[in-house]
Amino acid sequence: MADGSIVQYLPQQAGDDGHRCGYCGKSSGSVTNGMWTFQLTCQDYQDLIDRGWRRSGQYCYKFKMSKTCCPAYTIKCDASLFKATKSQKKVMKTMSKYLTQPEKSADKGGAQQTMLKPAALDEKPSSQRSLAKPVPPPKGAGADPSKPACLKAKVLRQQRKQERRAAQTEQSASAKPTPVATAGSPSDGSKSIEDFMVDSFPGQVPMHRLKLRLVESNPKDPEFKATQSKSFALYKKYQERIHHDPPGKCTVKGWKDFLVTSPLIHERTSAGPEQGYGSFHQQYYLDDELIAVGVIDILPHCVSSVYVYYDPDLPHLSLGTYTALREILITRQLSVRTPALHYYYMGFYIQSCQKMKYKGNYAPSFLVCPETYAWVPIEECRPKLDVTAYSRLDTNGECRGEDIDESMGKVSIFIGRGQVLPYEVFGGLTKHKHDNVVREYVTLAGKAAENMMLILQT
């Protein structure tokens, strides 16, 4: 098989008015273009998602934005400039506390005790203490000297903050921080995402151990095969509990077709990420138990989130949000070695759909204009999308002026038995009967169309 991309464009058939929309529920409101991808270079897929395409397994689709009921805009976050919101910081703090601090226990009165103060060095042994109870002072005579001073909550918070700073100072002096700081702190002096992602402190035995393992999404890979059964079991549990799939719907074949089999060609370059470009499963282990899996594509300019599934029995850890934040951190780490790779793609943003609208909370975010394919800050897009679901987001730019006829001639047509012809030759041999299909394909795929080998439907 050739080393480049091989695809089969699937033009919409006459009378096909669309299919059921997974966002608003309309029976035939969702209208898309599609192509089956036998294999794709990572650069070609990068070019496709920058024009609004997205993959589900080996099938790639792009919404017909002016016709579909819920126009979906590709959204990306600049991970190098990421600033967490208050709620996102809370999720990271909750996980860090769960990993590093002992759980609080309640006393008889309902108050929570976090730690006991050590006895003073000159304190007498218990056998030499008076058994008589100290007599409290009369009312209005002041504080009871037999009881410790009552500290305000603000003072207690300041003490805990000082203790954490002392631990971090010791950490930087004696050991490598966990995780490794990557893109640095924001220029305004606020905390970066690395400051909140604390898995353990040096010299401390963590209360819980979080371990991340990145494995290639390849059924033949030994490391992937070793974790396959656990990963599928977690996926099945997630789908049935969170999305209410009937028990018989989740099958190993369906899981593999959706999230394991990938058309992306695994590539390694000297300047690229150490693990290379391609499709991966980011596995999260808590105390050696698999609790979450993030399916991602690592591409020349981004980490693209494909899907995530997690253990629904751990709602207090907000694993859906936490894994997204962790993938932003991974993007920042990859950008140290590969500076061009500093965006985090989150799939589609739909203003009218609450379960898709939240993606705009990862700042700074940008949406791709469906007409000029320029990236526009989401703050400029929201007012337009509040008025109408479909909008040209980029009002300053011009539509990309690709020479469609010239690009059509350069498209490589696979004609069987390993033979390939440029369309400028193949079109003449077939009396140009495929012109409309090839023109539509080039218009939708852009410059990637010139690089990919096209199989025409017969």
Short mmCIF file of C-alpha atoms in Angstrom, two decimals:
data_model
loop_
_atom_site.label_atom_id
_atom_site.label_comp_id
_atom_site.label_asym_id
_atom_site.label_seq_id
_atom_site.Cartn_x
_atom_site.Cartn_y
_atom_site.Cartn_z
CA MET A 1 0.00 0.00 0.00
CA ALA A 2 1.19 3.55 -0.75
CA ASP A 3 2.75 5.66 2.00
CA GLY A 4 0.38 8.62 1.49
CA SER A 5 -3.29 9.21 2.16
CA ILE A 6 -5.94 7.09 0.41
CA VAL A 7 -9.58 8.15 0.65
CA GLN A 8 -12.94 7.52 -0.99
CA TYR A 9 -15.21 10.55 -1.17
CA LEU A 10 -18.89 9.72 -0.56
CA PRO A 11 -21.09 12.34 -2.27
CA GLN A 12 -24.58 12.84 -0.93
CA GLN A 13 -27.10 10.85 -2.92
CA ALA A 14 -30.21 12.38 -4.50
CA GLY A 15 -33.14 12.23 -2.10
CA ASP A 16 -30.91 12.00 0.97
CA ASP A 17 -32.33 14.74 3.18
CA GLY A 18 -30.11 13.99 6.17
CA HIS A 19 -30.19 11.79 9.24
CA ARG A 20 -31.11 12.02 12.91
CA CYS A 21 -29.34 14.81 14.78
CA GLY A 22 -27.59 13.71 17.97
CA TYR A 23 -27.77 17.23 19.39
CA CYS A 24 -31.37 18.43 18.96
CA GLY A 25 -32.99 15.06 18.16
CA LYS A 26 -34.55 15.97 14.80
CA SER A 27 -35.17 12.84 12.74
CA SER A 28 -33.58 14.14 9.52
CA GLY A 29 -32.02 17.46 10.40
CA SER A 30 -28.31 16.60 10.35
CA VAL A 31 -26.74 17.04 6.90
CA THR A 32 -23.09 16.12 6.31
CA ASN A 33 -20.50 15.33 3.67
CA GLY A 34 -18.36 12.26 4.22
CA MET A 35 -15.37 10.25 3.10
CA TRP A 36 -13.96 6.87 4.03
CA THR A 37 -10.27 7.09 4.87
CA PHE A 38 -8.22 3.96 4.29
CA GLN A 39 -5.14 5.76 5.57
CA LEU A 40 -4.19 9.38 6.27
CA THR A 41 -0.95 11.21 6.89
CA CYS A 42 -1.09 13.33 10.03
CA GLN A 43 -0.45 16.49 8.01
CA ASP A 44 -3.36 15.76 5.66
CA TYR A 45 -5.68 15.21 8.63
CA GLN A 46 -4.42 18.44 10.21
CA ASP A 47 -5.37 20.25 6.99
CA LEU A 48 -8.80 18.58 6.97
CA ILE A 49 -9.77 19.44 10.56
CA ASP A 50 -8.71 23.04 9.90
CA ARG A 51 -11.51 23.07 7.30
CA GLY A 52 -14.15 21.63 9.62
CA TRP A 53 -13.68 17.87 9.11
CA ARG A 54 -13.59 15.38 11.98
CA ARG A 55 -13.10 11.64 12.16
CA SER A 56 -15.09 8.88 13.83
CA GLY A 57 -12.95 5.79 13.46
CA GLN A 58 -12.00 5.73 9.77
CA TYR A 59 -14.99 7.75 8.64
CA CYS A 60 -14.47 11.51 8.23
CA TYR A 61 -17.39 13.92 8.05
CA LYS A 62 -18.03 17.63 7.62
CA PHE A 63 -21.33 19.38 8.32
CA LYS A 64 -23.12 21.21 5.53
CA MET A 65 -23.22 24.27 7.69
CA SER A 66 -25.91 26.25 5.87
CA LYS A 67 -28.27 23.24 5.71
CA THR A 68 -27.77 21.22 8.88
CA CYS A 69 -30.08 21.87 11.84
CA CYS A 70 -27.25 22.40 14.35
CA PRO A 71 -24.23 24.05 12.69
CA ALA A 72 -21.07 22.75 14.41
CA TYR A 73 -17.92 24.87 14.40
CA THR A 74 -14.46 23.39 14.92
CA ILE A 75 -13.03 24.81 18.16
CA LYS A 76 -9.46 25.00 19.42
CA CYS A 77 -7.75 26.36 22.52
CA ASP A 78 -4.26 27.89 22.53
CA ALA A 79 -2.76 25.72 25.27
CA SER A 80 0.35 27.91 25.54
CA LEU A 81 -1.83 30.81 26.73
CA PHE A 82 -4.40 28.79 28.67
CA LYS A 83 -5.96 30.40 31.73
CA ALA A 84 -8.11 28.24 33.99
CA THR A 85 -11.48 29.47 35.24
CA LYS A 86 -12.45 29.34 38.90
CA SER A 87 -14.40 26.11 38.42
CA GLN A 88 -11.53 24.50 36.46
CA LYS A 89 -9.08 25.42 39.22
CA LYS A 90 -11.45 23.82 41.72
CA VAL A 91 -11.42 20.55 39.77
CA MET A 92 -7.59 20.47 39.72
CA LYS A 93 -7.38 21.36 43.43
CA THR A 94 -9.87 18.64 44.32
CA MET A 95 -7.80 16.01 42.51
CA SER A 96 -4.52 17.24 44.03
CA LYS A 97 -6.00 17.18 47.54
CA TYR A 98 -7.39 13.71 46.94
CA LEU A 99 -3.93 12.49 45.87
CA THR A 100 -1.80 14.24 48.49
CA GLN A 101 -3.87 14.91 51.62
CA PRO A 102 -5.44 12.50 54.11
CA GLU A 103 -9.20 12.36 54.08
CA LYS A 104 -10.89 14.41 56.78
CA SER A 105 -12.66 12.52 59.56
CA ALA A 106 -15.63 13.84 61.52
CA ASP A 107 -15.67 13.96 65.35
CA LYS A 108 -18.73 13.36 67.52
CA GLY A 109 -19.82 16.97 67.26
CA GLY A 110 -19.63 16.94 63.51
CA ALA A 111 -16.50 19.11 63.31
CA GLN A 112 -13.77 17.97 60.93
CA GLN A 113 -10.28 17.22 62.24
CA THR A 114 -7.37 17.37 59.81
CA MET A 115 -4.32 16.81 62.05
CA LEU A 116 -3.25 16.61 65.70
CA LYS A 117 -0.65 18.93 67.15
CA PRO A 118 2.39 17.17 68.68
CA ALA A 119 2.79 17.42 72.44
CA ALA A 120 5.23 20.02 73.78
CA LEU A 121 8.74 18.65 74.49
CA ASP A 122 8.69 19.74 78.15
CA GLU A 123 5.21 18.45 78.83
CA LYS A 124 5.00 16.05 81.77
CA PRO A 125 4.14 12.40 81.19
CA SER A 126 0.47 11.53 81.54
CA SER A 127 1.19 9.57 84.74
CA GLN A 128 2.43 12.77 86.45
CA ARG A 129 -0.45 14.99 85.34
CA SER A 130 -3.18 16.00 87.73
CA LEU A 131 -6.36 14.06 87.16
CA ALA A 132 -8.43 17.01 88.28
CA LYS A 133 -10.26 18.81 85.52
CA PRO A 134 -9.21 22.46 85.06
CA VAL A 135 -11.78 24.91 86.31
CA PRO A 136 -13.00 27.19 83.54
CA PRO A 137 -13.07 30.92 84.29
CA PRO A 138 -16.37 32.61 85.09
CA LYS A 139 -18.40 34.03 82.24
CA GLY A 140 -17.03 37.32 80.97
CA ALA A 141 -13.58 36.74 82.49
CA GLY A 142 -11.92 35.96 79.14
CA ALA A 143 -10.77 32.91 77.23
CA ASP A 144 -10.41 29.54 78.88
CA PRO A 145 -6.63 29.02 79.33
CA SER A 146 -7.10 25.25 79.41
CA LYS A 147 -8.20 25.22 75.76
CA PRO A 148 -6.17 26.01 72.62
CA ALA A 149 -6.68 29.40 71.08
CA CYS A 150 -9.47 29.51 68.50
CA LEU A 151 -8.11 30.55 65.13
CA LYS A 152 -10.23 32.14 62.43
CA ALA A 153 -10.76 30.28 59.16
CA LYS A 154 -8.75 32.93 57.31
CA VAL A 155 -5.74 32.38 59.60
CA LEU A 156 -6.01 28.61 59.13
CA ARG A 157 -6.05 29.04 55.35
CA GLN A 158 -2.96 31.24 55.52
CA GLN A 159 -1.15 28.64 57.63
CA ARG A 160 -1.99 25.88 55.15
CA LYS A 161 -0.84 28.10 52.27
CA GLN A 162 2.49 28.70 54.02
CA GLU A 163 2.89 24.96 54.59
CA ARG A 164 2.28 24.25 50.89
CA ARG A 165 4.78 26.92 49.85
CA ALA A 166 7.37 25.45 52.19
CA ALA A 167 6.76 22.00 50.72
CA GLN A 168 7.09 23.35 47.18
CA THR A 169 10.33 25.16 48.08
CA GLU A 170 11.72 21.92 49.46
CA GLN A 171 10.52 20.17 46.33
CA SER A 172 12.33 22.53 43.96
CA ALA A 173 15.51 22.26 45.97
CA SER A 174 15.61 18.51 46.34
CA ALA A 175 13.67 16.93 43.52
CA LYS A 176 12.02 17.42 40.16
CA PRO A 177 8.48 18.80 40.45
CA THR A 178 5.56 16.61 39.50
CA PRO A 179 4.53 17.13 36.78
CA VAL A 180 7.44 18.86 35.03
CA ALA A 181 6.75 22.55 34.41
CA THR A 182 6.52 23.15 30.69
CA ALA A 183 5.23 26.34 29.16
CA GLY A 184 5.89 28.51 32.20
CA SER A 185 3.69 30.86 34.19
CA PRO A 186 1.52 33.57 32.61
CA SER A 187 3.15 36.96 32.15
CA ASP A 188 0.66 38.62 34.52
CA GLY A 189 2.01 36.60 37.45
CA SER A 190 -1.08 34.40 37.89
CA LYS A 191 -0.70 30.68 38.43
CA SER A 192 -0.28 28.37 35.44
CA ILE A 193 -1.96 25.01 34.99
CA GLU A 194 1.27 23.33 36.14
CA ASP A 195 0.89 25.00 39.55
CA PHE A 196 -2.45 23.26 40.08
CA MET A 197 -1.55 19.82 38.69
CA VAL A 198 0.25 18.45 41.76
CA ASP A 199 0.28 14.65 41.92
CA SER A 200 2.68 14.25 44.88
CA PHE A 201 5.29 16.02 47.00
CA PRO A 202 8.90 14.80 47.39
CA GLY A 203 9.45 12.65 50.42
CA GLN A 204 5.72 12.14 50.83
CA VAL A 205 3.92 8.85 50.53
CA PRO A 206 0.85 9.96 48.54
CA MET A 207 -2.57 8.98 49.79
CA HIS A 208 -3.45 7.84 46.26
CA ARG A 209 -1.22 7.28 43.24
CA LEU A 210 -2.19 8.67 39.83
CA LYS A 211 -0.29 7.25 36.88
CA LEU A 212 -0.66 8.22 33.22
CA ARG A 213 0.27 5.89 30.39
CA LEU A 214 0.21 6.86 26.70
CA VAL A 215 -0.23 3.87 24.39
CA GLU A 216 -0.52 3.81 20.63
CA SER A 217 -4.05 3.15 19.37
CA ASN A 218 -3.08 -0.01 17.56
CA PRO A 219 -4.76 -3.41 18.11
CA LYS A 220 -1.44 -5.11 17.27
CA ASP A 221 0.62 -3.10 19.76
CA PRO A 222 1.64 -5.37 22.72
CA GLU A 223 1.09 -2.65 25.33
CA PHE A 224 -2.35 -1.87 23.92
CA LYS A 225 -3.31 -5.55 23.78
CA ALA A 226 -2.32 -6.00 27.43
CA THR A 227 -4.86 -3.35 28.54
CA GLN A 228 -7.56 -3.97 25.94
CA SER A 229 -10.01 -5.91 28.12
CA LYS A 230 -9.87 -3.39 30.98
CA SER A 231 -10.27 -0.48 28.60
CA PHE A 232 -13.31 -1.96 26.89
CA ALA A 233 -14.91 -2.86 30.24
CA LEU A 234 -14.53 0.77 31.36
CA TYR A 235 -15.98 2.02 28.05
CA LYS A 236 -18.99 -0.29 28.39
CA LYS A 237 -19.60 0.82 31.97
CA TYR A 238 -19.38 4.48 30.96
CA GLN A 239 -21.70 4.15 27.96
CA GLU A 240 -24.35 2.26 29.91
CA ARG A 241 -24.27 4.51 32.97
CA ILE A 242 -23.70 7.94 31.44
CA HIS A 243 -25.29 7.61 27.98
CA HIS A 244 -27.80 4.90 28.96
CA ASP A 245 -26.84 2.53 26.15
CA PRO A 246 -28.66 -0.83 26.39
CA PRO A 247 -26.32 -3.67 27.52
CA GLY A 248 -26.27 -5.36 24.11
CA LYS A 249 -25.30 -2.22 22.21
CA CYS A 250 -21.69 -1.98 23.45
CA THR A 251 -19.56 -4.58 21.68
CA VAL A 252 -15.81 -5.01 21.34
CA LYS A 253 -16.14 -4.61 17.57
CA GLY A 254 -18.11 -1.38 17.93
CA TRP A 255 -15.56 0.00 20.40
CA LYS A 256 -12.67 -0.88 18.09
CA ASP A 257 -14.36 0.60 15.02
CA PHE A 258 -15.12 3.82 16.89
CA LEU A 259 -12.07 4.41 19.09
CA VAL A 260 -9.27 1.95 18.30
CA THR A 261 -8.91 1.54 14.54
CA SER A 262 -7.46 4.77 13.17
CA PRO A 263 -6.57 5.81 9.61
CA LEU A 264 -3.65 7.95 10.82
CA ILE A 265 -0.21 6.77 9.75
CA HIS A 266 2.09 6.73 12.78
CA GLU A 267 5.02 9.01 11.97
CA ARG A 268 8.25 9.97 13.76
CA THR A 269 10.42 12.94 12.84
CA SER A 270 13.56 14.39 14.40
CA ALA A 271 11.79 17.62 15.41
CA GLY A 272 8.46 16.00 16.27
CA PRO A 273 7.19 14.66 19.60
CA GLU A 274 9.18 11.83 21.14
CA GLN A 275 6.31 9.35 20.79
CA GLY A 276 5.62 10.51 17.23
CA TYR A 277 2.43 11.67 15.53
CA GLY A 278 -0.65 9.50 15.30
CA SER A 279 -3.55 8.15 17.40
CA PHE A 280 -3.12 7.28 21.08
CA HIS A 281 -5.02 6.24 24.20
CA GLN A 282 -4.09 8.30 27.27
CA GLN A 283 -4.80 5.93 30.17
CA TYR A 284 -5.32 7.16 33.75
CA TYR A 285 -4.62 4.73 36.59
CA LEU A 286 -5.61 5.50 40.18
CA ASP A 287 -3.98 3.10 42.64
CA ASP A 288 -3.34 0.74 39.68
CA GLU A 289 -7.00 0.76 38.62
CA LEU A 290 -7.92 2.13 35.19
CA ILE A 291 -10.32 5.04 35.82
CA ALA A 292 -10.28 6.99 32.53
CA VAL A 293 -9.15 6.84 28.91
CA GLY A 294 -8.72 9.85 26.65
CA VAL A 295 -8.52 9.01 22.94
CA ILE A 296 -6.37 11.64 21.21
CA ASP A 297 -4.70 12.36 17.89
CA ILE A 298 -1.28 14.03 18.03
CA LEU A 299 -0.90 16.12 14.88
CA PRO A 300 1.69 18.63 13.59
CA HIS A 301 -0.04 21.63 15.18
CA CYS A 302 -2.30 20.19 17.85
CA VAL A 303 -3.55 17.52 20.17
CA SER A 304 -7.05 16.66 18.93
CA SER A 305 -9.46 15.13 21.43
CA VAL A 306 -11.44 12.27 19.89
CA TYR A 307 -13.37 10.90 22.90
CA VAL A 308 -13.06 10.27 26.62
CA TYR A 309 -14.64 7.67 28.88
CA TYR A 310 -14.21 7.30 32.63
CA ASP A 311 -15.42 5.54 35.76
CA PRO A 312 -18.86 6.94 36.69
CA ASP A 313 -18.33 5.76 40.30
CA LEU A 314 -15.93 8.67 40.91
CA PRO A 315 -18.17 11.73 40.39
CA HIS A 316 -16.35 13.77 43.05
CA LEU A 317 -13.23 13.86 40.86
CA SER A 318 -15.03 15.42 37.82
CA LEU A 319 -13.01 13.21 35.47
CA GLY A 320 -14.54 14.63 32.29
CA THR A 321 -13.22 18.11 33.07
CA TYR A 322 -10.01 16.85 34.66
CA THR A 323 -9.00 14.77 31.62
CA ALA A 324 -9.59 17.77 29.32
CA LEU A 325 -7.35 19.92 31.53
CA ARG A 326 -4.76 17.17 31.59
CA GLU A 327 -4.79 17.02 27.78
CA ILE A 328 -4.15 20.77 27.72
CA LEU A 329 -1.17 20.13 30.00
CA ILE A 330 0.03 17.35 27.68
CA THR A 331 -0.19 19.79 24.75
CA ARG A 332 1.95 22.29 26.66
CA GLN A 333 4.50 19.59 27.43
CA LEU A 334 4.69 18.54 23.77
CA SER A 335 5.15 22.16 22.66
CA VAL A 336 8.48 22.37 24.54
CA ARG A 337 10.05 20.01 22.00
CA THR A 338 7.75 20.91 19.09
CA PRO A 339 6.78 24.62 19.37
CA ALA A 340 4.32 24.49 16.44
CA LEU A 341 2.25 21.96 18.40
CA HIS A 342 0.53 24.22 20.93
CA TYR A 343 -3.20 23.97 20.17
CA TYR A 344 -5.78 21.73 21.79
CA TYR A 345 -8.71 20.84 19.50
CA MET A 346 -11.95 19.94 21.28
CA GLY A 347 -14.05 18.85 18.30
CA PHE A 348 -17.19 20.86 17.59
CA TYR A 349 -18.79 23.84 19.32
CA ILE A 350 -22.56 24.37 19.06
CA GLN A 351 -23.88 27.55 20.62
CA SER A 352 -27.43 26.25 21.01
CA CYS A 353 -26.41 22.93 22.61
CA GLN A 354 -25.49 23.03 26.29
CA LYS A 355 -23.48 19.81 26.18
CA MET A 356 -21.29 21.31 23.43
CA LYS A 357 -21.34 24.98 24.50
CA TYR A 358 -19.16 24.37 27.60
CA LYS A 359 -16.09 23.95 25.36
CA GLY A 360 -15.94 27.71 24.99
CA ASN A 361 -14.95 27.94 28.68
CA TYR A 362 -11.40 26.78 27.88
CA ALA A 363 -9.70 30.08 27.17
CA PRO A 364 -8.41 31.38 24.87
CA SER A 365 -10.59 29.58 22.32
CA PHE A 366 -11.17 30.13 18.60
CA LEU A 367 -13.77 28.96 16.07
CA VAL A 368 -13.05 28.34 12.40
CA CYS A 369 -15.12 30.40 9.96
CA PRO A 370 -17.09 28.07 7.64
CA GLU A 371 -16.49 30.35 4.65
CA THR A 372 -12.96 31.79 4.95
CA TYR A 373 -11.53 29.06 7.24
CA ALA A 374 -9.88 31.76 9.36
CA TRP A 375 -9.77 31.33 13.13
CA VAL A 376 -11.84 33.86 15.08
CA PRO A 377 -11.77 34.47 18.88
CA ILE A 378 -14.88 32.96 20.41
CA GLU A 379 -15.77 36.23 22.16
CA GLU A 380 -16.36 37.76 18.71
CA CYS A 381 -18.42 34.76 17.55
CA ARG A 382 -20.92 34.44 20.40
CA PRO A 383 -23.00 37.57 19.62
CA LYS A 384 -23.38 36.46 15.99
CA LEU A 385 -24.36 32.91 16.94
CA ASP A 386 -26.92 34.23 19.44
CA VAL A 387 -28.71 35.83 16.49
CA THR A 388 -28.46 32.94 14.00
CA ALA A 389 -27.11 29.39 14.31
CA TYR A 390 -25.19 29.67 11.02
CA SER A 391 -22.98 32.68 10.51
CA ARG A 392 -19.93 33.76 8.60
CA LEU A 393 -17.66 34.41 11.57
CA ASP A 394 -14.80 36.15 9.78
CA THR A 395 -16.13 39.44 8.42
CA ASN A 396 -12.74 40.90 7.51
CA GLY A 397 -11.17 38.14 5.44
CA GLU A 398 -11.96 36.85 1.99
CA CYS A 399 -12.92 33.33 0.96
CA ARG A 400 -9.85 31.29 0.15
CA GLY A 401 -9.19 31.63 -3.53
CA GLU A 402 -8.06 28.14 -4.41
CA ASP A 403 -7.99 27.52 -8.12
CA ILE A 404 -10.48 24.65 -8.13
CA ASP A 405 -9.93 23.64 -11.77
CA GLU A 406 -6.16 23.57 -11.33
CA SER A 407 -6.44 21.56 -8.10
CA MET A 408 -8.85 19.12 -9.75
CA GLY A 409 -6.24 18.31 -12.40
CA LYS A 410 -3.66 17.49 -9.71
CA VAL A 411 -5.86 15.02 -7.82
CA SER A 412 -4.46 11.48 -8.04
CA ILE A 413 -7.11 8.96 -9.06
CA PHE A 414 -6.59 5.33 -8.06
CA ILE A 415 -7.76 3.15 -10.97
CA GLY A 416 -6.84 -0.28 -9.59
CA ARG A 417 -3.92 -2.72 -9.68
CA GLY A 418 -1.62 -0.10 -8.23
CA GLN A 419 -2.20 2.33 -11.09
CA VAL A 420 -2.72 6.03 -10.49
CA LEU A 421 -3.56 8.81 -12.94
CA PRO A 422 -3.86 12.58 -12.41
CA TYR A 423 -7.43 13.69 -12.92
CA GLU A 424 -6.45 15.94 -15.81
CA VAL A 425 -5.71 12.69 -17.71
CA PHE A 426 -8.36 10.47 -16.10
CA GLY A 427 -11.07 13.10 -16.66
CA GLY A 428 -10.38 13.13 -20.39
CA LEU A 429 -10.45 9.34 -20.60
CA THR A 430 -13.84 9.22 -18.84
CA LYS A 431 -15.34 12.15 -20.77
CA HIS A 432 -15.35 14.20 -17.54
CA LYS A 433 -18.35 12.39 -16.10
CA HIS A 434 -16.84 12.66 -12.57
CA ASP A 435 -16.20 16.42 -12.75
CA ASN A 436 -18.99 17.41 -10.37
CA VAL A 437 -17.90 14.92 -7.70
CA VAL A 438 -14.21 15.79 -7.94
CA ARG A 439 -14.97 19.52 -7.90
CA GLU A 440 -17.07 19.14 -4.73
CA TYR A 441 -14.34 17.01 -3.14
CA VAL A 442 -11.63 19.59 -3.89
CA THR A 443 -13.83 22.46 -2.65
CA LEU A 444 -14.44 20.72 0.69
CA ALA A 445 -10.99 19.20 1.27
CA GLY A 446 -8.89 22.15 0.12
CA LYS A 447 -5.17 21.73 -0.45
CA ALA A 448 -5.22 18.29 1.22
CA ALA A 449 -7.07 17.01 -1.86
CA GLU A 450 -3.94 17.39 -3.98
CA ASN A 451 -1.97 15.15 -1.61
CA MET A 452 -4.50 12.37 -1.13
CA MET A 453 -5.12 9.47 -3.51
CA LEU A 454 -8.81 9.42 -4.40
CA ILE A 455 -10.89 6.32 -5.08
CA LEU A 456 -14.02 7.19 -7.06
CA GLN A 457 -17.27 5.35 -6.51
CA THR A 458 -18.42 3.28 -9.46
#
